[in-house]
XYZ file of C-alpha atoms in Angstrom:
655
model
C 139.456 190.542 146.375
C 142.597 191.352 144.267
C 142.048 188.199 142.412
C 138.422 189.225 141.434
C 140.012 192.485 140.439
C 142.257 190.894 138.183
C 139.489 188.818 136.533
C 137.467 191.898 136.075
C 140.288 193.509 134.467
C 140.345 190.792 131.910
C 136.436 191.084 131.173
C 137.056 194.675 130.585
C 140.072 194.305 128.289
C 137.752 192.199 126.143
C 135.375 195.168 125.973
C 137.950 197.488 124.914
C 139.298 195.264 122.418
C 135.853 195.158 120.836
C 135.959 198.795 120.854
C 139.226 198.868 119.516
C 138.422 196.600 116.611
C 135.056 198.097 115.545
C 135.351 202.029 115.922
C 138.926 202.667 114.166
C 137.813 200.470 111.219
C 134.328 202.452 110.861
C 136.423 205.721 111.330
C 139.096 204.685 108.598
C 136.127 203.809 106.184
C 134.267 206.946 106.815
C 137.496 209.075 106.789
C 136.492 210.328 110.254
C 139.615 211.684 112.277
C 137.611 211.642 115.735
C 136.977 207.942 115.325
C 140.403 206.835 114.202
C 141.902 208.732 117.061
C 140.082 206.462 119.491
C 142.370 203.577 118.324
C 145.499 204.475 120.204
C 144.017 205.171 123.680
C 142.169 202.101 123.131
C 145.288 200.015 122.565
C 146.931 201.563 125.596
C 144.029 200.752 127.760
C 143.761 197.376 126.765
C 147.477 196.744 127.600
C 147.142 198.556 131.085
C 144.103 196.253 131.752
C 145.744 192.975 130.894
C 149.096 194.086 132.323
C 147.052 194.306 135.747
C 145.667 191.177 135.368
C 148.850 189.621 134.930
C 150.352 191.455 137.753
C 147.534 190.082 140.171
C 148.446 186.365 138.906
C 152.033 187.000 139.507
C 151.332 188.187 142.844
C 149.292 184.974 143.687
C 151.731 182.899 142.548
C 154.625 184.843 144.633
C 152.363 184.674 147.828
C 151.148 180.952 147.103
C 147.448 181.634 146.968
C 146.258 178.252 146.700
C 142.615 179.318 146.414
C 143.227 179.714 142.648
C 143.215 176.390 140.897
C 146.140 177.540 138.541
C 148.511 177.988 141.347
C 147.564 174.955 143.260
C 148.422 172.848 140.121
C 151.752 174.704 139.120
C 153.346 175.811 142.596
C 154.415 174.837 145.965
C 155.554 176.843 149.143
C 159.167 175.203 148.996
C 159.570 176.090 145.142
C 162.520 178.755 145.112
C 161.190 182.329 144.118
C 162.234 182.266 140.599
C 160.392 179.392 139.646
C 157.173 180.768 141.611
C 157.314 183.879 138.981
C 158.157 181.685 136.218
C 155.515 179.248 137.143
C 153.088 182.220 135.935
C 153.834 181.155 132.291
C 154.747 177.431 133.021
C 151.118 176.489 132.689
C 148.315 176.885 129.980
C 146.345 179.345 131.694
C 149.285 181.681 132.733
C 151.181 181.209 129.407
C 148.157 182.214 127.512
C 147.788 185.477 129.848
C 151.220 186.222 128.843
C 150.362 185.517 124.968
C 147.667 188.338 125.449
C 149.903 190.668 127.321
C 152.435 190.670 124.517
C 149.553 191.128 122.087
C 148.441 194.160 123.651
C 152.028 195.474 124.295
C 152.471 195.254 120.297
C 149.210 196.926 119.678
C 150.154 199.684 122.152
C 153.490 200.209 120.607
C 152.140 200.917 117.293
C 149.902 203.586 119.107
C 153.114 205.162 120.872
C 155.499 204.825 117.986
C 153.397 204.807 114.965
C 152.841 208.692 114.603
C 154.626 208.774 111.180
C 151.982 206.079 109.561
C 149.095 207.474 107.566
C 146.210 207.943 109.866
C 144.015 205.321 108.116
C 146.667 202.709 108.179
C 147.554 203.190 111.471
C 143.853 202.876 112.911
C 143.238 199.826 110.653
C 146.551 198.016 111.895
C 145.416 198.818 115.618
C 141.878 197.641 114.834
C 143.354 194.423 113.330
C 145.420 193.755 116.334
C 142.664 194.486 118.458
C 140.363 192.049 116.662
C 143.258 189.458 117.550
C 142.942 190.463 120.980
C 139.089 189.885 121.244
C 139.661 186.394 120.083
C 142.483 185.308 122.523
C 140.649 187.309 125.523
C 137.567 185.191 124.646
C 139.503 182.051 124.622
C 141.172 182.866 127.933
C 138.199 184.229 130.010
C 135.693 181.381 128.475
C 137.858 178.206 128.150
C 141.128 178.910 130.294
C 140.169 181.291 133.230
C 143.654 181.884 135.320
C 141.380 183.364 138.238
C 139.153 180.250 138.776
C 138.823 179.713 142.586
C 138.762 176.565 144.502
C 136.031 175.922 146.722
C 138.192 174.117 149.410
C 141.941 175.585 149.091
C 144.566 172.835 149.860
C 147.407 173.587 152.247
C 150.050 173.076 149.565
C 150.513 173.055 145.721
C 151.276 170.208 143.276
C 154.298 172.030 142.360
C 155.570 172.851 138.840
C 156.476 170.470 136.253
C 160.407 169.722 137.368
C 161.643 169.922 133.714
C 160.397 173.439 133.649
C 162.248 174.340 137.038
C 165.249 175.625 135.208
C 166.509 179.106 134.387
C 166.586 178.272 130.656
C 162.794 177.575 130.792
C 161.970 180.552 132.943
C 163.296 182.816 130.224
C 162.549 180.726 127.031
C 158.729 181.151 126.767
C 158.782 184.996 127.024
C 161.176 185.380 124.342
C 159.250 182.670 122.102
C 155.919 184.703 122.802
C 157.651 187.953 121.876
C 158.500 186.350 118.554
C 155.426 184.539 117.946
C 153.017 187.154 118.803
C 155.276 189.825 117.366
C 154.577 188.050 113.876
C 150.955 189.384 114.571
C 152.115 192.809 113.523
C 153.157 191.764 110.322
C 149.849 190.148 109.750
C 147.908 193.511 110.869
C 150.061 195.465 108.613
C 149.101 193.121 105.694
C 145.443 192.978 106.519
C 145.301 196.670 106.815
C 147.106 197.200 103.507
C 144.747 194.960 101.792
C 141.807 196.787 103.217
C 143.253 200.049 102.457
C 143.974 198.723 98.644
C 147.876 199.978 98.964
C 151.065 198.273 99.087
C 154.066 200.129 98.291
C 157.548 200.716 99.241
C 156.656 202.737 102.098
C 154.309 200.060 103.628
C 157.420 197.739 103.236
C 159.529 200.153 105.179
C 156.931 200.396 107.909
C 156.561 196.694 108.165
C 160.183 195.492 108.356
C 161.205 196.604 111.721
C 158.117 195.079 113.257
C 158.974 191.835 111.704
C 162.711 192.118 112.338
C 161.909 192.730 115.983
C 159.753 189.699 116.245
C 162.528 187.462 114.367
C 165.102 188.601 116.683
C 163.018 187.663 119.794
C 161.878 184.299 118.197
C 165.703 183.680 117.484
C 166.549 184.246 121.176
C 163.515 182.081 122.356
C 164.600 179.137 120.049
C 168.333 179.492 120.927
C 167.315 179.351 124.709
C 165.090 176.181 124.173
C 167.859 174.443 122.214
C 170.302 175.295 124.934
C 167.910 173.891 127.678
C 167.357 170.681 125.888
C 170.954 170.345 125.331
C 172.100 170.620 129.298
C 168.772 169.456 130.950
C 167.303 166.474 129.001
C 170.732 164.662 129.320
C 170.213 163.201 125.582
C 173.532 164.912 124.621
C 171.727 166.712 121.596
C 170.687 170.375 120.897
C 167.677 169.710 118.545
C 165.347 166.666 118.252
C 163.033 167.630 115.761
C 160.102 167.527 118.577
C 156.681 168.830 117.245
C 156.920 171.785 119.528
C 160.377 172.631 118.605
C 159.115 172.516 114.895
C 156.141 174.776 115.775
C 158.528 177.682 116.664
C 160.858 176.872 113.864
C 158.271 177.010 111.067
C 157.335 180.744 111.485
C 161.104 181.728 112.210
C 161.565 180.296 108.744
C 158.764 182.264 107.178
C 159.943 185.337 108.916
C 163.514 185.162 107.475
C 161.618 184.798 104.124
C 159.460 187.759 104.753
C 162.223 189.953 105.778
C 163.912 189.267 102.718
C 160.973 189.693 100.548
C 160.101 192.975 101.981
C 163.381 194.342 101.103
C 162.312 193.728 97.369
C 159.289 195.462 97.915
C 160.812 198.459 99.550
C 163.608 198.824 96.808
C 162.065 197.577 93.720
C 158.130 197.544 94.151
C 158.041 194.025 93.233
C 157.030 190.609 95.333
C 154.130 192.613 96.575
C 151.546 189.504 96.705
C 154.284 187.358 97.902
C 155.182 189.614 100.800
C 151.634 189.960 101.946
C 151.278 186.258 101.661
C 154.479 185.774 103.723
C 152.965 188.038 106.368
C 149.639 186.030 106.625
C 151.252 182.660 106.621
C 154.155 183.633 109.263
C 151.498 184.609 111.733
C 149.210 181.732 110.665
C 152.230 179.131 111.616
C 152.393 180.950 114.761
C 148.826 180.036 115.456
C 149.454 176.528 114.387
C 152.242 176.324 116.932
C 149.744 177.635 119.483
C 147.285 174.569 118.314
C 149.941 172.101 118.576
C 151.240 173.261 121.977
C 147.677 173.620 123.652
C 145.287 171.234 121.921
C 146.801 167.999 123.349
C 147.058 166.206 119.929
C 150.750 165.703 120.738
C 152.950 164.256 123.599
C 155.698 166.701 124.069
C 157.760 167.911 127.115
C 156.756 171.369 125.918
C 152.975 171.024 125.686
C 150.819 172.907 128.186
C 147.352 171.225 127.661
C 145.463 167.933 126.933
C 141.923 169.490 126.408
C 140.758 168.836 122.719
C 137.964 171.489 123.400
C 140.665 173.955 123.602
C 142.251 172.975 120.480
C 138.861 173.294 118.618
C 138.767 177.098 119.865
C 142.147 177.590 118.579
C 141.465 175.993 115.334
C 138.634 178.311 114.975
C 140.883 181.294 115.678
C 143.134 179.995 113.011
C 140.622 179.527 110.342
C 139.080 182.758 110.828
C 142.254 184.933 110.718
C 144.148 183.044 108.337
C 141.091 182.081 106.055
C 139.779 185.414 106.285
C 143.176 187.018 105.572
C 143.575 184.771 102.744
C 140.041 185.478 101.350
C 140.814 189.371 101.429
C 143.986 188.420 99.763
C 142.477 186.872 96.797
C 139.619 189.696 96.589
C 142.433 192.405 96.437
C 144.884 190.557 94.184
C 144.610 193.813 91.599
C 146.267 196.330 94.127
C 149.382 194.290 94.478
C 150.456 194.615 90.903
C 154.415 194.604 90.690
C 155.990 197.681 89.097
C 159.838 197.122 89.176
C 160.932 194.619 86.749
C 164.269 192.587 87.164
C 166.335 190.149 85.237
C 166.940 186.525 85.713
C 170.480 187.392 87.160
C 170.019 189.983 89.655
C 169.636 190.536 93.427
C 165.830 190.464 93.214
C 166.247 186.917 91.660
C 168.609 185.849 94.601
C 166.083 187.013 97.170
C 163.198 185.151 95.213
C 165.215 182.013 95.251
C 165.912 182.639 99.099
C 162.281 182.908 99.562
C 161.311 179.812 97.842
C 163.966 177.730 99.642
C 162.918 178.900 102.803
C 159.054 178.615 102.191
C 159.751 174.986 100.878
C 161.734 174.061 103.789
C 159.090 175.382 106.218
C 156.484 173.227 104.553
C 158.797 170.128 104.558
C 158.941 170.559 108.523
C 155.312 171.116 108.556
C 154.481 167.788 106.705
C 156.993 165.863 108.882
C 155.481 167.286 111.953
C 151.606 166.921 110.828
C 151.957 163.533 108.987
C 151.732 161.318 112.163
C 148.489 163.152 113.308
C 147.076 162.750 109.684
C 148.032 159.235 109.372
C 146.192 158.366 112.353
C 143.126 160.006 111.760
C 142.752 159.144 107.704
C 144.365 155.732 107.658
C 144.370 154.671 111.235
C 147.817 153.900 111.411
C 150.349 155.074 114.054
C 153.399 156.322 112.298
C 156.652 158.135 113.483
C 158.305 160.928 111.645
C 162.011 161.050 113.325
C 165.313 162.708 112.960
C 166.304 160.807 110.110
C 163.396 162.032 107.733
C 163.990 165.720 108.788
C 167.875 165.763 108.299
C 167.394 164.135 104.994
C 164.511 166.516 103.657
C 165.543 169.826 105.634
C 169.407 169.581 105.037
C 169.509 170.133 101.077
C 167.497 173.232 100.927
C 169.792 174.946 103.761
C 172.932 173.563 101.761
C 171.657 175.449 98.634
C 170.492 178.614 100.337
C 174.042 178.812 101.878
C 175.575 178.396 98.366
C 173.576 181.091 96.733
C 173.639 183.483 99.768
C 177.280 185.319 99.239
C 176.797 185.662 95.438
C 173.357 186.837 95.685
C 174.027 189.406 98.240
C 176.679 190.843 95.825
C 174.816 190.848 92.641
C 173.187 194.309 91.381
C 169.688 195.357 91.594
C 167.613 194.850 88.575
C 170.333 193.352 86.327
C 173.393 191.878 87.765
C 176.462 190.131 86.497
C 177.199 186.865 87.960
C 180.509 186.456 86.499
C 181.652 189.811 87.977
C 179.998 188.744 91.471
C 181.955 185.198 91.384
C 185.223 186.930 90.432
C 184.903 189.163 93.371
C 184.457 186.133 95.489
C 187.429 184.214 93.959
C 189.485 184.549 97.245
C 186.661 183.657 99.376
C 186.029 180.591 97.315
C 190.006 179.427 97.145
C 189.983 179.733 101.064
C 186.550 177.957 101.258
C 187.867 175.079 99.204
C 191.066 174.946 101.261
C 189.351 174.839 104.370
C 186.938 172.016 103.367
C 189.981 169.862 102.219
C 191.918 170.531 105.501
C 188.899 169.429 107.343
C 188.675 166.159 104.957
C 192.306 165.550 105.672
C 192.187 165.821 109.350
C 189.141 163.380 109.848
C 189.390 159.772 109.222
C 186.697 157.416 108.768
C 183.894 159.639 109.148
C 181.263 161.308 106.885
C 181.488 163.943 104.425
C 179.101 166.165 106.620
C 182.039 167.665 108.609
C 184.091 168.890 105.665
C 180.967 170.114 103.556
C 179.645 171.829 106.848
C 183.482 173.643 107.296
C 183.100 174.578 103.487
C 179.721 175.840 103.692
C 180.459 178.048 106.986
C 183.412 179.320 105.446
C 181.716 180.440 102.223
C 178.948 182.192 104.052
C 181.127 183.949 107.113
C 183.871 185.144 104.473
C 181.343 186.087 101.842
C 179.376 188.249 104.527
C 182.775 190.002 105.389
C 183.505 190.346 101.699
C 180.298 191.889 100.905
C 180.709 194.368 103.813
C 184.165 195.258 102.855
C 182.979 195.860 99.140
C 180.651 198.657 100.367
C 183.565 200.735 101.402
C 184.024 201.528 97.618
C 187.653 201.996 96.356
C 190.720 204.267 97.241
C 192.198 205.191 100.527
C 190.546 205.099 103.916
C 188.442 202.292 103.218
C 188.822 201.156 106.949
C 187.251 204.443 108.188
C 184.489 204.133 105.784
C 183.929 200.537 106.807
C 182.913 201.862 110.483
C 180.840 204.466 109.015
C 178.747 202.045 107.047
C 174.988 202.045 108.003
C 174.254 199.854 110.733
C 171.732 197.774 108.619
C 174.759 196.761 106.617
C 176.714 195.606 109.585
C 173.342 193.880 110.911
C 173.084 191.855 107.747
C 176.628 191.028 107.551
C 176.649 189.940 111.305
C 173.375 187.808 110.907
C 174.757 186.234 107.991
C 178.081 185.374 109.522
C 175.820 183.930 112.503
C 174.221 181.511 110.184
C 177.343 180.302 108.876
C 178.631 179.645 112.409
C 175.490 177.687 113.153
C 176.042 175.738 110.084
C 179.483 174.705 111.185
C 178.543 173.930 114.703
C 175.662 171.820 113.348
C 177.912 169.918 111.019
C 180.730 169.473 113.893
C 178.148 168.016 116.353
C 176.903 165.789 113.944
C 180.037 164.630 112.443
C 182.838 164.737 115.188
C 180.819 163.729 118.258
C 182.399 160.764 120.647
C 179.965 158.986 122.859
C 180.167 156.370 125.517
C 177.571 154.739 127.390
C 178.379 152.035 130.081
C 178.075 150.714 133.619
C 180.908 151.965 135.670
C 181.742 151.058 138.943
C 182.873 153.345 141.946
C 186.498 153.937 141.388
C 186.557 152.775 138.000
C 188.327 154.676 135.091
C 186.984 154.453 131.458
C 188.202 156.437 128.471
C 185.982 159.112 126.562
C 188.118 160.124 123.577
C 191.451 161.317 124.574
C 190.218 161.827 128.277
C 189.738 159.248 130.973
C 186.925 159.577 133.377
C 186.767 158.285 136.998
C 183.488 157.693 138.778
C 184.999 158.578 142.115
C 181.710 159.118 144.364
C 178.005 158.829 144.365
C 176.132 160.390 147.030
C 172.754 161.688 148.193
C 172.295 165.454 148.427
C 169.182 167.338 149.452
C 167.897 170.331 147.353
C 165.235 172.931 148.282
C 162.331 170.903 146.683
C 164.030 167.905 145.510
C 166.587 165.262 146.315
C 169.654 164.358 144.191
C 171.797 161.674 143.361
C 174.950 163.511 142.599
C 177.952 161.746 141.158
C 181.577 162.836 141.409
C 183.610 162.495 138.163
C 187.187 163.323 137.794
C 188.404 164.012 134.209
C 192.044 163.647 133.180
C 194.021 163.951 130.097
C 197.271 162.291 129.735
C 197.503 162.139 133.491
C 196.788 165.947 133.989
C 193.844 167.003 135.820
C 191.104 168.603 133.554
C 188.158 169.227 135.821
C 185.951 167.568 138.444
C 182.217 167.268 137.278
C 179.035 166.627 139.406
C 176.202 165.248 137.175
C 173.084 164.546 138.980
C 169.777 162.689 139.107
C 167.015 164.741 140.810
C 163.527 163.496 142.342
C 160.908 166.020 143.133
C 158.929 164.136 145.730
C 155.759 166.357 145.261
C 155.338 165.198 141.796
C 157.451 161.975 142.198
C 159.248 162.831 138.799
C 162.964 162.516 137.946
C 164.912 164.865 136.047
C 168.633 164.685 134.674
C 170.995 167.236 135.472
C 173.996 167.049 133.058
C 177.393 168.141 134.208
C 179.255 169.915 131.133
C 182.811 171.280 130.925
C 182.646 173.817 128.350
C 185.619 174.644 126.222
C 186.209 176.937 123.162
C 186.523 173.997 121.031
C 184.677 171.324 122.865
C 182.121 170.413 125.548
C 182.718 167.277 127.888
C 179.262 166.278 128.832
C 178.834 163.474 131.736
C 175.393 161.964 132.849
C 174.520 159.854 135.499
C 171.866 157.155 135.267
C 170.487 154.728 137.462
C 172.066 151.907 139.794
C 172.397 148.647 138.346
C 171.325 145.283 139.859
C 174.530 143.701 139.336
C 176.427 146.862 140.905
C 177.720 149.860 139.435
C 175.857 152.973 137.962
C 174.469 153.941 134.094
C 176.830 156.430 132.964
C 176.937 158.584 129.673
C 179.719 160.678 128.332
C 180.019 162.850 125.278
C 182.569 164.807 123.599
C 180.414 167.761 121.983
C 182.844 169.491 119.417
C 182.153 173.229 118.972
C 178.940 173.028 121.006
C 179.311 176.570 122.163
C 179.686 177.878 118.665
C 176.179 176.853 117.969
C 174.655 179.339 120.461
C 177.463 182.006 119.682
C 176.029 181.763 115.972
C 172.480 182.228 117.336
C 173.391 185.115 119.406
C 175.039 186.783 116.326
C 172.274 186.504 114.232
C 169.924 188.200 116.913
C 172.756 190.908 117.389
C 172.564 191.193 113.488
C 168.839 191.828 113.824
C 169.452 194.346 116.758
C 172.055 196.285 114.868
C 169.618 196.598 111.980
C 166.891 197.952 114.209
C 169.311 200.658 115.457
C 169.600 202.017 112.069
C 168.033 205.267 111.870
C 166.084 204.385 108.323
C 164.255 201.624 110.356
C 163.348 204.247 113.026
C 162.060 206.992 110.552
C 159.150 205.851 108.145
C 160.198 206.582 104.615
C 158.167 208.898 102.785
C 155.587 209.055 105.496
C 154.382 212.678 104.485
C 154.200 211.719 100.744
C 152.006 208.569 101.395
C 149.364 210.296 103.612
C 146.059 210.122 102.264
C 144.618 213.469 101.154
C 142.413 215.104 103.602
C 143.238 212.726 106.427
C 145.660 214.433 109.011
C 148.413 212.428 110.419
C 148.130 211.710 114.246
């Protein structure tokens, strides 16, 4: 009975979403406070109904209710409880329900925290958010019903995809969806502003915290996915330019551009059209990512569905919202006239360059991702676009972005002095060149990527620190003033420093990695860089819902014991699917990464070993970027809408 209540709650949520869309929009058009006031309770009610349905589905997974088709296909009684719960979103239907839940949560958040917004803008934002809810609730109910009953329930389920039975994948999708769906808020604010016919500094101040929160969640989600791929897939890498990885990376790049573009709108009332366009495109690329994951047009360990009919439905949603918003954008071009003028050398120009580089790099990733599909459809050829293309095409944009970042951050608004900014960065430049030269001198017979990465990272990190220090002014007690700076300044410096650390880690991992692939006999010792690896034993170990071939590998260096590692190769009997569990000995400056493979006909075992230099720095840099965003969100200027009282429409009371 409770399952039917969950299904009924989804149907009611769809009806409420229709009400949330139509009535507030009509009320805002008619300047009717009573009709606009319906937006907030409708958004909260939709959230409550979807949350109830999600709770029902979670309960069905926890108690192993195999009368539900989705539970049967993605769960098993022997599965650990963590993966019973994460199995709720480890499939197409459940993950889509999570998608809708987060969408409703953001709509309700505007109802709860948008009291300072003008009444008409608030009503329109909630209404646009409701319209997205209508589309996805309809998609869920009519094509992907998670409450579909089986006529004859089996005694047990088919288990969850073994690759998803991992803590990293348990938490990766919720964070990723919070980022994906969070960008719908920027879209809703953009469409509401276009309908209202006003894009100004106050609007930019309102939209920035929503975009920033989505970007923080997306950063965490992408980092968790990268970390999972690093230790779970056993390939010894952190990023493979998989289409689904790219699907989350493209909106991340556009969200970064949007955050910086909104700063110019807020400070100078310029780049209005570009900021609105980025708001539309960022969410549009989130929908493209949803299509890639769920349409079945690509093959990936991350993909959820293989039903083209669902892909057509998502394409229709993408065409309606992105196409409709772009049409409205074209019709409303006159209301986005820029007011602030700025010189060629200014902080505004640096932010424009930042936006162009990020947008073009996102477009390059999009072309590389979609080209195999286009080639197969248009010319009937099967082509592969892999890591070499993406590295060659994408890297130059990031290099240029890193070069201009410190100087651009220190330029004055409106009209800057490049010579003065570079003079202030003189010590940083000297230290950057010195560190790059040191890296070049220490490495032998390797590519220039390592020293270049060291130099770029130092330039970005030290430039961020100098920018923060320069804000303390002159005279005594600069250290005291440093800790009294606004949190947004600290957040910006922390995020930029995190980017620099990520650049360094990526360059190090590509340049200084050591790898060995071989067949090892029991008791045999083989070298891995400066280390000696001994394959001491291989044995069978039972797990809760799998059997494991576990190796015991002893690591020594110069005769001294370093660690004993236990890589595994697991087989999940329900799905008869193997997975690789790498054994990693983490260090501050390197990871030792060992993998056990299959037994060989001639005897021995296939083994792989890697020395991953500065691997932990990669995720430390990602964590710093997310921390920088969180620090900025705690700034009081983000929590209080600037000039809210001044921008309310005459005769329309604020709610």
